[in-house]
Amino acid sequence: MTDNTNHDTELTESTAVETDGGVVTETYLDKEINIFKPATPFMRDHLRVIGISFIAWVIVVFGPTTATLLAPDTMTGITVFGGFPLHFFLTAVFTPLAALLLSVAYAMQRDRLDSKYGISHDTEEAQANGVAADGGEGE
Amino acid sequence: MMEAIATIDPVILQGTALDVGEFKLLPALTVISMLGLFLGVGYLFRVAAVDELWVAGRSIGSIENGMAIGANWMSAASYLGVAGLIATAGYFGLAYVVGWTTGYFILLIFMAAQFRRFGKYTAPDFVGDRFYSDWARGIAAFTTLAIAFVYAVGQASGMGLMGQYIFGVSYEVGVILLMAVTIGYVALSGMLGTTKNMAIQYIILILAFTIGLYATGWAEGWSIAVPYLEAGPQVAEAASIEAQFVEPFANAGYFAWTALAFSLIVGTCGLPHVLVRFYTVDNERTARWSTVWGLFSICLLYWGTATYAAFGGLLYNREVSDGTGFMGMAGSESDAIVLLTAQLAGLPEWLVGLVAAGAVSAALATTAGLFVTASSAAAHDIYTNLYKDNATQREQMIVGRGTIIGIGILVTVVGLNPPALIGELVAMAFAIAGCIFFPVFFLGLWWENTTREGALAGMIAGIIISFGAIINDTVIPMYTGVEDALLPGLATWLPGTSSALVGVPIVFAVIIAVSMVTDNPPEDIKRLVRQCHSPEPMSQMETAEDVATDGGTTEGR
């Protein structure tokens, strides 16, 4: 096992060459978890999805209000649906809707990643060991 | 202009336009049969085992869990408070809508599945195990209890208002009556019963809320099919009466708006009673999709809040204040605006009663979720893990139920004279969760070198910031007779309801800095974190610890 007592460990491309994308737990347990340094192909793919959707989220959540701060006349002057000022409508209806749609998009992307790396949640007993029998917590 | 949130005026619960005079038979029967249904379901699914009390045997599917997330989440603050805050604070009130919906996305992409993989029972469990420290577990358990308490006070307040309308009793009697029912039923049924109930509670609350909105739109001729999009003319009319209703930063500035939305978002990701919903599902894919379903359930209600605010504002202006506007309505009126809207639109009493029943359902579901979380923090994390390792299940059940009763009584007492509006009280609970829990959850899951010392320092910093802010601008003015916040300058930048925008970066910095200068976590803790991110599916009752110590080892430990 790598002696990982150093915060500045450089885990870059050279260590991430598993052909299976590092989806097997045995491989995975040796890889450092650091959100800025994805250590396996699977994690890199996953973090790309997370990063893109996070940026989109920041824009829809804080965008309308920031735009209202920067261009108040435009944002309050335009009305939609017969009377909603634009900033009011965007914040009250559009932002929650956009967050919902982004969530659906993320969950679908993540399902797609699962199938790309051959992960299935259908059967729980894939690794068929006895760990689960006692609920994993023997009180 | 920041004074509006910098100082929260104590709520004066009198002089309301709400029809509180008499006992109303049909609404009362609606609420009583609803409560009877909940107690019946709770009894039917009553539990004896700890697994079932706290995580429902990890057996819940994604749509059911999504509905439970919705019911658990949508408290009296969502159902009653948000529309009232929009009606009285205008665009600023929309920060509640944004914060309380979009936070689920952050939870989804960064935390839901990882939490499910971690397994275990409670949020303090995560903190205690991940940071290999009983002190950390104890602080987390304390925080969980504090959040449940502050949050539940808001619910008690909503219950009092509804009891007032339905039973014609005083506010105080309403609080006591409905809190007694809540305490009884949670103590009886635990998590499995409450999950089953939450799905039912969600259906009741969303139907009641939506029917009230549609019926008001029809009765007034304002909307037919999609009030959320048809209410434009009413918003414009409300704006012509009260310009502040749509004026962007009239009641509070950009900083205050952003700080509030941010606090509610990170609070969502740090709330123990929300996170425990991810422990109740069968696998991580279900955890992800139930978050999506949960957000959908939540949006259904939040889309209607601005519409209610516009409708309610116009009706209030016409029926109550004789054309002198609506933003000056009393706290008890704005907290009951959803019900008031239905009443002022002249809807039949049974229909208004249904809306009130929905509010009771919302408050009850959330309080139940909070109490279960609080009881598990006390029984599992404090009693069993810190005090008596070999506690029997029977002892744990006794401690858990005792906690529910104890915290219930305390909430009832404070709820008799609440220090702020419902929505504001709940926002404070979110600020606490955001400052204390969000950073340790996030870094704990995403940076394996986060150490015990870092987490402890961070949580203590979070406690000082969030509680300090609340004490400064709410507790001191409310209970000592000091007129204003103790330190008004501090209250401007660090309001009790929104301390997380300033607090979270500070806490992050503290955790990272302390983690850098202390020894790395032990190897088995790192393996635990890695296991949370491994894509390989885990079986239903497995926790990350099982896999990291037994399952995934190739070279032994």
JSON list of N, CA and C in Angstrom, two decimals, chain A residues 1 4-5 7 25-26 28-29 31-35 42 50 57 65-66 81-84 87 91 93 103 110-111 114 119-121 127 131-132 135, chain B residues 91 102 105 109 228-229 232-233 246 254 257 284-285 288-289 295 303 446 448-449 520 523 526-527 530-531 533-537 539 541 546 554-555:
[
{"chain": "A", "resi": 1, "resn": "MET", "atom": "N", "xyz": [0.84, -1.21, 0.00]},
{"chain": "A", "resi": 1, "resn": "MET", "atom": "CA", "xyz": [0.00, 0.00, 0.00]},
{"chain": "A", "resi": 1, "resn": "MET", "atom": "C", "xyz": [0.87, 1.25, 0.00]},
{"chain": "A", "resi": 4, "resn": "ASN", "atom": "N", "xyz": [0.70, 6.97, 2.36]},
{"chain": "A", "resi": 4, "resn": "ASN", "atom": "CA", "xyz": [0.06, 8.22, 1.98]},
{"chain": "A", "resi": 4, "resn": "ASN", "atom": "C", "xyz": [-0.07, 9.15, 3.18]},
{"chain": "A", "resi": 5, "resn": "THR", "atom": "N", "xyz": [1.05, 9.67, 3.61]},
{"chain": "A", "resi": 5, "resn": "THR", "atom": "CA", "xyz": [0.99, 10.55, 4.76]},
{"chain": "A", "resi": 5, "resn": "THR", "atom": "C", "xyz": [1.30, 11.98, 4.36]},
{"chain": "A", "resi": 7, "resn": "HIS", "atom": "N", "xyz": [0.27, 15.38, 2.26]},
{"chain": "A", "resi": 7, "resn": "HIS", "atom": "CA", "xyz": [-0.88, 16.05, 1.65]},
{"chain": "A", "resi": 7, "resn": "HIS", "atom": "C", "xyz": [-0.65, 16.44, 0.20]},
{"chain": "A", "resi": 25, "resn": "THR", "atom": "N", "xyz": [-13.91, -2.45, -6.10]},
{"chain": "A", "resi": 25, "resn": "THR", "atom": "CA", "xyz": [-13.61, -1.85, -4.80]},
{"chain": "A", "resi": 25, "resn": "THR", "atom": "C", "xyz": [-12.16, -2.05, -4.40]},
{"chain": "A", "resi": 26, "resn": "GLU", "atom": "N", "xyz": [-11.61, -3.25, -4.66]},
{"chain": "A", "resi": 26, "resn": "GLU", "atom": "CA", "xyz": [-10.23, -3.53, -4.26]},
{"chain": "A", "resi": 26, "resn": "GLU", "atom": "C", "xyz": [-9.28, -2.47, -4.81]},
{"chain": "A", "resi": 28, "resn": "TYR", "atom": "N", "xyz": [-10.15, 0.44, -5.88]},
{"chain": "A", "resi": 28, "resn": "TYR", "atom": "CA", "xyz": [-10.58, 1.76, -5.46]},
{"chain": "A", "resi": 28, "resn": "TYR", "atom": "C", "xyz": [-10.08, 2.13, -4.08]},
{"chain": "A", "resi": 29, "resn": "LEU", "atom": "N", "xyz": [-9.98, 1.15, -3.21]},
{"chain": "A", "resi": 29, "resn": "LEU", "atom": "CA", "xyz": [-9.62, 1.45, -1.83]},
{"chain": "A", "resi": 29, "resn": "LEU", "atom": "C", "xyz": [-8.18, 1.93, -1.68]},
{"chain": "A", "resi": 31, "resn": "LYS", "atom": "N", "xyz": [-6.97, 4.31, -3.73]},
{"chain": "A", "resi": 31, "resn": "LYS", "atom": "CA", "xyz": [-6.87, 5.59, -4.42]},
{"chain": "A", "resi": 31, "resn": "LYS", "atom": "C", "xyz": [-7.30, 6.74, -3.52]},
{"chain": "A", "resi": 32, "resn": "GLU", "atom": "N", "xyz": [-6.52, 7.77, -3.51]},
{"chain": "A", "resi": 32, "resn": "GLU", "atom": "CA", "xyz": [-6.85, 8.92, -2.67]},
{"chain": "A", "resi": 32, "resn": "GLU", "atom": "C", "xyz": [-8.13, 9.60, -3.14]},
{"chain": "A", "resi": 33, "resn": "ILE", "atom": "N", "xyz": [-8.94, 10.01, -2.17]},
{"chain": "A", "resi": 33, "resn": "ILE", "atom": "CA", "xyz": [-10.14, 10.78, -2.49]},
{"chain": "A", "resi": 33, "resn": "ILE", "atom": "C", "xyz": [-9.85, 12.26, -2.25]},
{"chain": "A", "resi": 34, "resn": "ASN", "atom": "N", "xyz": [-9.85, 12.98, -3.33]},
{"chain": "A", "resi": 34, "resn": "ASN", "atom": "CA", "xyz": [-9.67, 14.42, -3.23]},
{"chain": "A", "resi": 34, "resn": "ASN", "atom": "C", "xyz": [-10.44, 14.99, -4.41]},
{"chain": "A", "resi": 35, "resn": "ILE", "atom": "N", "xyz": [-11.37, 15.88, -4.10]},
{"chain": "A", "resi": 35, "resn": "ILE", "atom": "CA", "xyz": [-12.29, 16.33, -5.15]},
{"chain": "A", "resi": 35, "resn": "ILE", "atom": "C", "xyz": [-11.57, 16.99, -6.32]},
{"chain": "A", "resi": 42, "resn": "PHE", "atom": "N", "xyz": [-13.22, 6.32, -13.70]},
{"chain": "A", "resi": 42, "resn": "PHE", "atom": "CA", "xyz": [-14.62, 6.46, -13.33]},
{"chain": "A", "resi": 42, "resn": "PHE", "atom": "C", "xyz": [-14.84, 7.76, -12.56]},
{"chain": "A", "resi": 50, "resn": "ILE", "atom": "N", "xyz": [-20.35, 16.16, -12.51]},
{"chain": "A", "resi": 50, "resn": "ILE", "atom": "CA", "xyz": [-20.65, 16.99, -11.34]},
{"chain": "A", "resi": 50, "resn": "ILE", "atom": "C", "xyz": [-20.25, 18.45, -11.59]},
{"chain": "A", "resi": 57, "resn": "TRP", "atom": "N", "xyz": [-25.84, 25.04, -12.35]},
{"chain": "A", "resi": 57, "resn": "TRP", "atom": "CA", "xyz": [-26.67, 25.33, -11.17]},
{"chain": "A", "resi": 57, "resn": "TRP", "atom": "C", "xyz": [-26.38, 26.72, -10.62]},
{"chain": "A", "resi": 65, "resn": "THR", "atom": "N", "xyz": [-30.84, 36.98, -9.85]},
{"chain": "A", "resi": 65, "resn": "THR", "atom": "CA", "xyz": [-30.70, 38.04, -8.86]},
{"chain": "A", "resi": 65, "resn": "THR", "atom": "C", "xyz": [-29.50, 38.94, -9.18]},
{"chain": "A", "resi": 66, "resn": "THR", "atom": "N", "xyz": [-28.40, 38.31, -9.60]},
{"chain": "A", "resi": 66, "resn": "THR", "atom": "CA", "xyz": [-27.22, 39.10, -9.95]},
{"chain": "A", "resi": 66, "resn": "THR", "atom": "C", "xyz": [-27.52, 39.97, -11.15]},
{"chain": "A", "resi": 81, "resn": "PHE", "atom": "N", "xyz": [-45.93, 36.73, -19.19]},
{"chain": "A", "resi": 81, "resn": "PHE", "atom": "CA", "xyz": [-47.21, 36.14, -18.77]},
{"chain": "A", "resi": 81, "resn": "PHE", "atom": "C", "xyz": [-48.17, 37.19, -18.20]},
{"chain": "A", "resi": 82, "resn": "GLY", "atom": "N", "xyz": [-48.26, 38.31, -18.85]},
{"chain": "A", "resi": 82, "resn": "GLY", "atom": "CA", "xyz": [-49.28, 39.29, -18.50]},
{"chain": "A", "resi": 82, "resn": "GLY", "atom": "C", "xyz": [-49.05, 40.06, -17.22]},
{"chain": "A", "resi": 83, "resn": "GLY", "atom": "N", "xyz": [-47.83, 40.15, -16.74]},
{"chain": "A", "resi": 83, "resn": "GLY", "atom": "CA", "xyz": [-47.65, 41.02, -15.58]},
{"chain": "A", "resi": 83, "resn": "GLY", "atom": "C", "xyz": [-46.47, 40.69, -14.68]},
{"chain": "A", "resi": 84, "resn": "PHE", "atom": "N", "xyz": [-45.96, 39.43, -14.74]},
{"chain": "A", "resi": 84, "resn": "PHE", "atom": "CA", "xyz": [-44.78, 39.12, -13.92]},
{"chain": "A", "resi": 84, "resn": "PHE", "atom": "C", "xyz": [-43.60, 39.94, -14.41]},
{"chain": "A", "resi": 87, "resn": "HIS", "atom": "N", "xyz": [-37.57, 39.47, -13.47]},
{"chain": "A", "resi": 87, "resn": "HIS", "atom": "CA", "xyz": [-36.76, 38.96, -12.37]},
{"chain": "A", "resi": 87, "resn": "HIS", "atom": "C", "xyz": [-37.61, 38.16, -11.38]},
{"chain": "A", "resi": 91, "resn": "THR", "atom": "N", "xyz": [-37.08, 34.08, -10.72]},
{"chain": "A", "resi": 91, "resn": "THR", "atom": "CA", "xyz": [-36.73, 33.61, -9.38]},
{"chain": "A", "resi": 91, "resn": "THR", "atom": "C", "xyz": [-37.81, 32.70, -8.80]},
{"chain": "A", "resi": 93, "resn": "VAL", "atom": "N", "xyz": [-40.38, 30.97, -10.37]},
{"chain": "A", "resi": 93, "resn": "VAL", "atom": "CA", "xyz": [-40.84, 29.78, -11.09]},
{"chain": "A", "resi": 93, "resn": "VAL", "atom": "C", "xyz": [-39.69, 29.09, -11.84]},
{"chain": "A", "resi": 103, "resn": "SER", "atom": "N", "xyz": [-31.36, 18.24, -11.93]},
{"chain": "A", "resi": 103, "resn": "SER", "atom": "CA", "xyz": [-31.28, 17.01, -11.13]},
{"chain": "A", "resi": 103, "resn": "SER", "atom": "C", "xyz": [-31.60, 15.79, -11.98]},
{"chain": "A", "resi": 110, "resn": "ARG", "atom": "N", "xyz": [-25.63, 9.98, -14.58]},
{"chain": "A", "resi": 110, "resn": "ARG", "atom": "CA", "xyz": [-24.99, 9.07, -13.65]},
{"chain": "A", "resi": 110, "resn": "ARG", "atom": "C", "xyz": [-25.39, 7.62, -13.96]},
{"chain": "A", "resi": 111, "resn": "ASP", "atom": "N", "xyz": [-26.67, 7.42, -14.33]},
{"chain": "A", "resi": 111, "resn": "ASP", "atom": "CA", "xyz": [-27.09, 6.08, -14.75]},
{"chain": "A", "resi": 111, "resn": "ASP", "atom": "C", "xyz": [-26.32, 5.65, -15.99]},
{"chain": "A", "resi": 114, "resn": "ASP", "atom": "N", "xyz": [-22.98, 4.54, -15.00]},
{"chain": "A", "resi": 114, "resn": "ASP", "atom": "CA", "xyz": [-23.08, 3.20, -14.43]},
{"chain": "A", "resi": 114, "resn": "ASP", "atom": "C", "xyz": [-23.06, 2.14, -15.52]},
{"chain": "A", "resi": 119, "resn": "ILE", "atom": "N", "xyz": [-21.92, -1.18, -14.13]},
{"chain": "A", "resi": 119, "resn": "ILE", "atom": "CA", "xyz": [-22.39, -1.26, -12.75]},
{"chain": "A", "resi": 119, "resn": "ILE", "atom": "C", "xyz": [-23.90, -1.48, -12.76]},
{"chain": "A", "resi": 120, "resn": "SER", "atom": "N", "xyz": [-24.35, -2.44, -12.01]},
{"chain": "A", "resi": 120, "resn": "SER", "atom": "CA", "xyz": [-25.78, -2.67, -11.95]},
{"chain": "A", "resi": 120, "resn": "SER", "atom": "C", "xyz": [-26.24, -2.69, -10.50]},
{"chain": "A", "resi": 121, "resn": "HIS", "atom": "N", "xyz": [-27.36, -2.03, -10.24]},
{"chain": "A", "resi": 121, "resn": "HIS", "atom": "CA", "xyz": [-27.90, -2.03, -8.89]},
{"chain": "A", "resi": 121, "resn": "HIS", "atom": "C", "xyz": [-29.05, -3.01, -8.75]},
{"chain": "A", "resi": 127, "resn": "GLN", "atom": "N", "xyz": [-21.67, -9.48, -4.89]},
{"chain": "A", "resi": 127, "resn": "GLN", "atom": "CA", "xyz": [-20.42, -9.97, -4.32]},
{"chain": "A", "resi": 127, "resn": "GLN", "atom": "C", "xyz": [-20.64, -11.07, -3.28]},
{"chain": "A", "resi": 131, "resn": "VAL", "atom": "N", "xyz": [-21.56, -10.41, 4.79]},
{"chain": "A", "resi": 131, "resn": "VAL", "atom": "CA", "xyz": [-21.50, -9.20, 5.59]},
{"chain": "A", "resi": 131, "resn": "VAL", "atom": "C", "xyz": [-22.87, -8.67, 5.95]},
{"chain": "A", "resi": 132, "resn": "ALA", "atom": "N", "xyz": [-23.81, -8.80, 4.99]},
{"chain": "A", "resi": 132, "resn": "ALA", "atom": "CA", "xyz": [-25.09, -8.15, 5.18]},
{"chain": "A", "resi": 132, "resn": "ALA", "atom": "C", "xyz": [-25.99, -8.87, 6.18]},
{"chain": "A", "resi": 135, "resn": "GLY", "atom": "N", "xyz": [-26.94, -7.16, 9.32]},
{"chain": "A", "resi": 135, "resn": "GLY", "atom": "CA", "xyz": [-27.25, -5.75, 9.22]},
{"chain": "A", "resi": 135, "resn": "GLY", "atom": "C", "xyz": [-26.01, -4.90, 9.36]},
{"chain": "B", "resi": 91, "resn": "TYR", "atom": "N", "xyz": [-39.78, 40.61, -3.09]},
{"chain": "B", "resi": 91, "resn": "TYR", "atom": "CA", "xyz": [-38.76, 39.84, -3.79]},
{"chain": "B", "resi": 91, "resn": "TYR", "atom": "C", "xyz": [-37.81, 39.17, -2.83]},
{"chain": "B", "resi": 102, "resn": "THR", "atom": "N", "xyz": [-33.47, 24.68, -4.48]},
{"chain": "B", "resi": 102, "resn": "THR", "atom": "CA", "xyz": [-32.29, 24.35, -5.26]},
{"chain": "B", "resi": 102, "resn": "THR", "atom": "C", "xyz": [-31.21, 23.65, -4.44]},
{"chain": "B", "resi": 105, "resn": "PHE", "atom": "N", "xyz": [-30.25, 19.97, -5.17]},
{"chain": "B", "resi": 105, "resn": "PHE", "atom": "CA", "xyz": [-29.35, 19.61, -6.26]},
{"chain": "B", "resi": 105, "resn": "PHE", "atom": "C", "xyz": [-27.93, 19.40, -5.75]},
{"chain": "B", "resi": 109, "resn": "ILE", "atom": "N", "xyz": [-25.77, 15.95, -6.09]},
{"chain": "B", "resi": 109, "resn": "ILE", "atom": "CA", "xyz": [-24.53, 15.68, -6.82]},
{"chain": "B", "resi": 109, "resn": "ILE", "atom": "C", "xyz": [-23.36, 15.42, -5.89]},
{"chain": "B", "resi": 228, "resn": "TYR", "atom": "N", "xyz": [-49.92, 29.34, -11.51]},
{"chain": "B", "resi": 228, "resn": "TYR", "atom": "CA", "xyz": [-48.52, 29.78, -11.40]},
{"chain": "B", "resi": 228, "resn": "TYR", "atom": "C", "xyz": [-48.13, 30.68, -12.56]},
{"chain": "B", "resi": 229, "resn": "LEU", "atom": "N", "xyz": [-48.70, 30.41, -13.74]},
{"chain": "B", "resi": 229, "resn": "LEU", "atom": "CA", "xyz": [-48.37, 31.21, -14.92]},
{"chain": "B", "resi": 229, "resn": "LEU", "atom": "C", "xyz": [-49.44, 32.26, -15.21]},
{"chain": "B", "resi": 232, "resn": "GLY", "atom": "N", "xyz": [-49.87, 36.53, -13.49]},
{"chain": "B", "resi": 232, "resn": "GLY", "atom": "CA", "xyz": [-49.17, 37.75, -13.89]},
{"chain": "B", "resi": 232, "resn": "GLY", "atom": "C", "xyz": [-49.94, 39.03, -13.60]},
{"chain": "B", "resi": 233, "resn": "PRO", "atom": "N", "xyz": [-51.22, 39.13, -14.05]},
{"chain": "B", "resi": 233, "resn": "PRO", "atom": "CA", "xyz": [-51.97, 40.36, -13.79]},
{"chain": "B", "resi": 233, "resn": "PRO", "atom": "C", "xyz": [-52.14, 40.65, -12.30]},
{"chain": "B", "resi": 246, "resn": "VAL", "atom": "N", "xyz": [-42.55, 43.80, -5.80]},
{"chain": "B", "resi": 246, "resn": "VAL", "atom": "CA", "xyz": [-41.66, 43.28, -6.85]},
{"chain": "B", "resi": 246, "resn": "VAL", "atom": "C", "xyz": [-40.33, 44.03, -6.92]},
{"chain": "B", "resi": 254, "resn": "TYR", "atom": "N", "xyz": [-28.83, 43.08, -1.96]},
{"chain": "B", "resi": 254, "resn": "TYR", "atom": "CA", "xyz": [-28.34, 41.92, -2.68]},
{"chain": "B", "resi": 254, "resn": "TYR", "atom": "C", "xyz": [-27.60, 40.98, -1.75]},
{"chain": "B", "resi": 257, "resn": "TRP", "atom": "N", "xyz": [-30.04, 39.01, 0.35]},
{"chain": "B", "resi": 257, "resn": "TRP", "atom": "CA", "xyz": [-30.75, 38.02, -0.47]},
{"chain": "B", "resi": 257, "resn": "TRP", "atom": "C", "xyz": [-29.86, 36.79, -0.70]},
{"chain": "B", "resi": 284, "resn": "GLU", "atom": "N", "xyz": [-27.90, 2.99, -3.63]},
{"chain": "B", "resi": 284, "resn": "GLU", "atom": "CA", "xyz": [-27.52, 4.37, -3.91]},
{"chain": "B", "resi": 284, "resn": "GLU", "atom": "C", "xyz": [-28.21, 4.94, -5.14]},
{"chain": "B", "resi": 285, "resn": "ARG", "atom": "N", "xyz": [-28.56, 4.06, -6.08]},
{"chain": "B", "resi": 285, "resn": "ARG", "atom": "CA", "xyz": [-29.29, 4.58, -7.23]},
{"chain": "B", "resi": 285, "resn": "ARG", "atom": "C", "xyz": [-30.67, 5.09, -6.75]},
{"chain": "B", "resi": 288, "resn": "ARG", "atom": "N", "xyz": [-30.27, 8.44, -5.26]},
{"chain": "B", "resi": 288, "resn": "ARG", "atom": "CA", "xyz": [-30.22, 9.54, -6.24]},
{"chain": "B", "resi": 288, "resn": "ARG", "atom": "C", "xyz": [-31.61, 9.87, -6.78]},
{"chain": "B", "resi": 289, "resn": "TRP", "atom": "N", "xyz": [-32.32, 8.84, -7.23]},
{"chain": "B", "resi": 289, "resn": "TRP", "atom": "CA", "xyz": [-33.61, 9.14, -7.85]},
{"chain": "B", "resi": 289, "resn": "TRP", "atom": "C", "xyz": [-34.63, 9.60, -6.83]},
{"chain": "B", "resi": 295, "resn": "LEU", "atom": "N", "xyz": [-37.30, 16.48, -4.90]},
{"chain": "B", "resi": 295, "resn": "LEU", "atom": "CA", "xyz": [-37.27, 17.87, -5.38]},
{"chain": "B", "resi": 295, "resn": "LEU", "atom": "C", "xyz": [-38.52, 18.19, -6.19]},
{"chain": "B", "resi": 303, "resn": "TRP", "atom": "N", "xyz": [-43.80, 26.32, -6.29]},
{"chain": "B", "resi": 303, "resn": "TRP", "atom": "CA", "xyz": [-44.27, 27.11, -7.42]},
{"chain": "B", "resi": 303, "resn": "TRP", "atom": "C", "xyz": [-45.51, 27.91, -7.05]},
{"chain": "B", "resi": 446, "resn": "TRP", "atom": "N", "xyz": [-15.26, 14.27, 0.66]},
{"chain": "B", "resi": 446, "resn": "TRP", "atom": "CA", "xyz": [-14.54, 14.57, -0.58]},
{"chain": "B", "resi": 446, "resn": "TRP", "atom": "C", "xyz": [-13.05, 14.83, -0.40]},
{"chain": "B", "resi": 448, "resn": "GLU", "atom": "N", "xyz": [-10.05, 13.01, 1.78]},
{"chain": "B", "resi": 448, "resn": "GLU", "atom": "CA", "xyz": [-9.79, 11.97, 2.77]},
{"chain": "B", "resi": 448, "resn": "GLU", "atom": "C", "xyz": [-8.81, 12.41, 3.85]},
{"chain": "B", "resi": 449, "resn": "ASN", "atom": "N", "xyz": [-8.06, 13.48, 3.59]},
{"chain": "B", "resi": 449, "resn": "ASN", "atom": "CA", "xyz": [-7.10, 13.91, 4.60]},
{"chain": "B", "resi": 449, "resn": "ASN", "atom": "C", "xyz": [-7.68, 14.86, 5.64]},
{"chain": "B", "resi": 520, "resn": "ASN", "atom": "N", "xyz": [-2.20, 12.91, 9.48]},
{"chain": "B", "resi": 520, "resn": "ASN", "atom": "CA", "xyz": [-3.24, 12.37, 8.60]},
{"chain": "B", "resi": 520, "resn": "ASN", "atom": "C", "xyz": [-4.13, 11.38, 9.33]},
{"chain": "B", "resi": 523, "resn": "GLU", "atom": "N", "xyz": [-5.22, 4.91, 8.19]},
{"chain": "B", "resi": 523, "resn": "GLU", "atom": "CA", "xyz": [-5.48, 4.32, 6.88]},
{"chain": "B", "resi": 523, "resn": "GLU", "atom": "C", "xyz": [-6.90, 3.75, 6.76]},
{"chain": "B", "resi": 526, "resn": "LYS", "atom": "N", "xyz": [-9.34, 6.39, 5.81]},
{"chain": "B", "resi": 526, "resn": "LYS", "atom": "CA", "xyz": [-9.23, 6.76, 4.40]},
{"chain": "B", "resi": 526, "resn": "LYS", "atom": "C", "xyz": [-9.92, 5.73, 3.52]},
{"chain": "B", "resi": 527, "resn": "ARG", "atom": "N", "xyz": [-9.77, 4.48, 3.90]},
{"chain": "B", "resi": 527, "resn": "ARG", "atom": "CA", "xyz": [-10.43, 3.43, 3.11]},
{"chain": "B", "resi": 527, "resn": "ARG", "atom": "C", "xyz": [-11.94, 3.57, 3.19]},
{"chain": "B", "resi": 530, "resn": "ARG", "atom": "N", "xyz": [-12.89, 6.20, 0.77]},
{"chain": "B", "resi": 530, "resn": "ARG", "atom": "CA", "xyz": [-12.77, 5.70, -0.61]},
{"chain": "B", "resi": 530, "resn": "ARG", "atom": "C", "xyz": [-13.95, 4.80, -0.94]},
{"chain": "B", "resi": 531, "resn": "GLN", "atom": "N", "xyz": [-14.33, 4.00, 0.03]},
{"chain": "B", "resi": 531, "resn": "GLN", "atom": "CA", "xyz": [-15.45, 3.10, -0.21]},
{"chain": "B", "resi": 531, "resn": "GLN", "atom": "C", "xyz": [-16.73, 3.88, -0.53]},
{"chain": "B", "resi": 533, "resn": "HIS", "atom": "N", "xyz": [-16.99, 6.32, -2.31]},
{"chain": "B", "resi": 533, "resn": "HIS", "atom": "CA", "xyz": [-16.94, 6.78, -3.70]},
{"chain": "B", "resi": 533, "resn": "HIS", "atom": "C", "xyz": [-16.77, 5.65, -4.68]},
{"chain": "B", "resi": 534, "resn": "SER", "atom": "N", "xyz": [-16.58, 4.46, -4.18]},
{"chain": "B", "resi": 534, "resn": "SER", "atom": "CA", "xyz": [-16.43, 3.33, -5.09]},
{"chain": "B", "resi": 534, "resn": "SER", "atom": "C", "xyz": [-17.74, 3.12, -5.82]},
{"chain": "B", "resi": 535, "resn": "PRO", "atom": "N", "xyz": [-17.67, 2.89, -7.12]},
{"chain": "B", "resi": 535, "resn": "PRO", "atom": "CA", "xyz": [-18.92, 2.71, -7.87]},
{"chain": "B", "resi": 535, "resn": "PRO", "atom": "C", "xyz": [-19.51, 1.32, -7.71]},
{"chain": "B", "resi": 536, "resn": "GLU", "atom": "N", "xyz": [-18.76, 0.39, -7.12]},
{"chain": "B", "resi": 536, "resn": "GLU", "atom": "CA", "xyz": [-19.28, -0.97, -7.02]},
{"chain": "B", "resi": 536, "resn": "GLU", "atom": "C", "xyz": [-20.49, -1.00, -6.08]},
{"chain": "B", "resi": 537, "resn": "PRO", "atom": "N", "xyz": [-21.60, -1.61, -6.51]},
{"chain": "B", "resi": 537, "resn": "PRO", "atom": "CA", "xyz": [-22.80, -1.62, -5.67]},
{"chain": "B", "resi": 537, "resn": "PRO", "atom": "C", "xyz": [-22.56, -2.34, -4.35]},
{"chain": "B", "resi": 539, "resn": "SER", "atom": "N", "xyz": [-24.57, -4.20, -0.88]},
{"chain": "B", "resi": 539, "resn": "SER", "atom": "CA", "xyz": [-25.84, -4.84, -0.59]},
{"chain": "B", "resi": 539, "resn": "SER", "atom": "C", "xyz": [-26.64, -4.01, 0.41]},
{"chain": "B", "resi": 541, "resn": "MET", "atom": "N", "xyz": [-28.00, -3.98, 3.46]},
{"chain": "B", "resi": 541, "resn": "MET", "atom": "CA", "xyz": [-27.73, -3.60, 4.84]},
{"chain": "B", "resi": 541, "resn": "MET", "atom": "C", "xyz": [-26.25, -3.30, 5.10]},
{"chain": "B", "resi": 546, "resn": "ASP", "atom": "N", "xyz": [-18.13, -1.99, 6.73]},
{"chain": "B", "resi": 546, "resn": "ASP", "atom": "CA", "xyz": [-18.03, -3.43, 6.50]},
{"chain": "B", "resi": 546, "resn": "ASP", "atom": "C", "xyz": [-17.14, -3.74, 5.32]},
{"chain": "B", "resi": 554, "resn": "THR", "atom": "N", "xyz": [-7.38, -6.62, -0.09]},
{"chain": "B", "resi": 554, "resn": "THR", "atom": "CA", "xyz": [-6.61, -7.57, -0.88]},
{"chain": "B", "resi": 554, "resn": "THR", "atom": "C", "xyz": [-5.37, -8.02, -0.14]},
{"chain": "B", "resi": 555, "resn": "GLU", "atom": "N", "xyz": [-4.81, -7.12, 0.62]},
{"chain": "B", "resi": 555, "resn": "GLU", "atom": "CA", "xyz": [-3.54, -7.47, 1.26]},
{"chain": "B", "resi": 555, "resn": "GLU", "atom": "C", "xyz": [-3.63, -7.54, 2.78]}
]
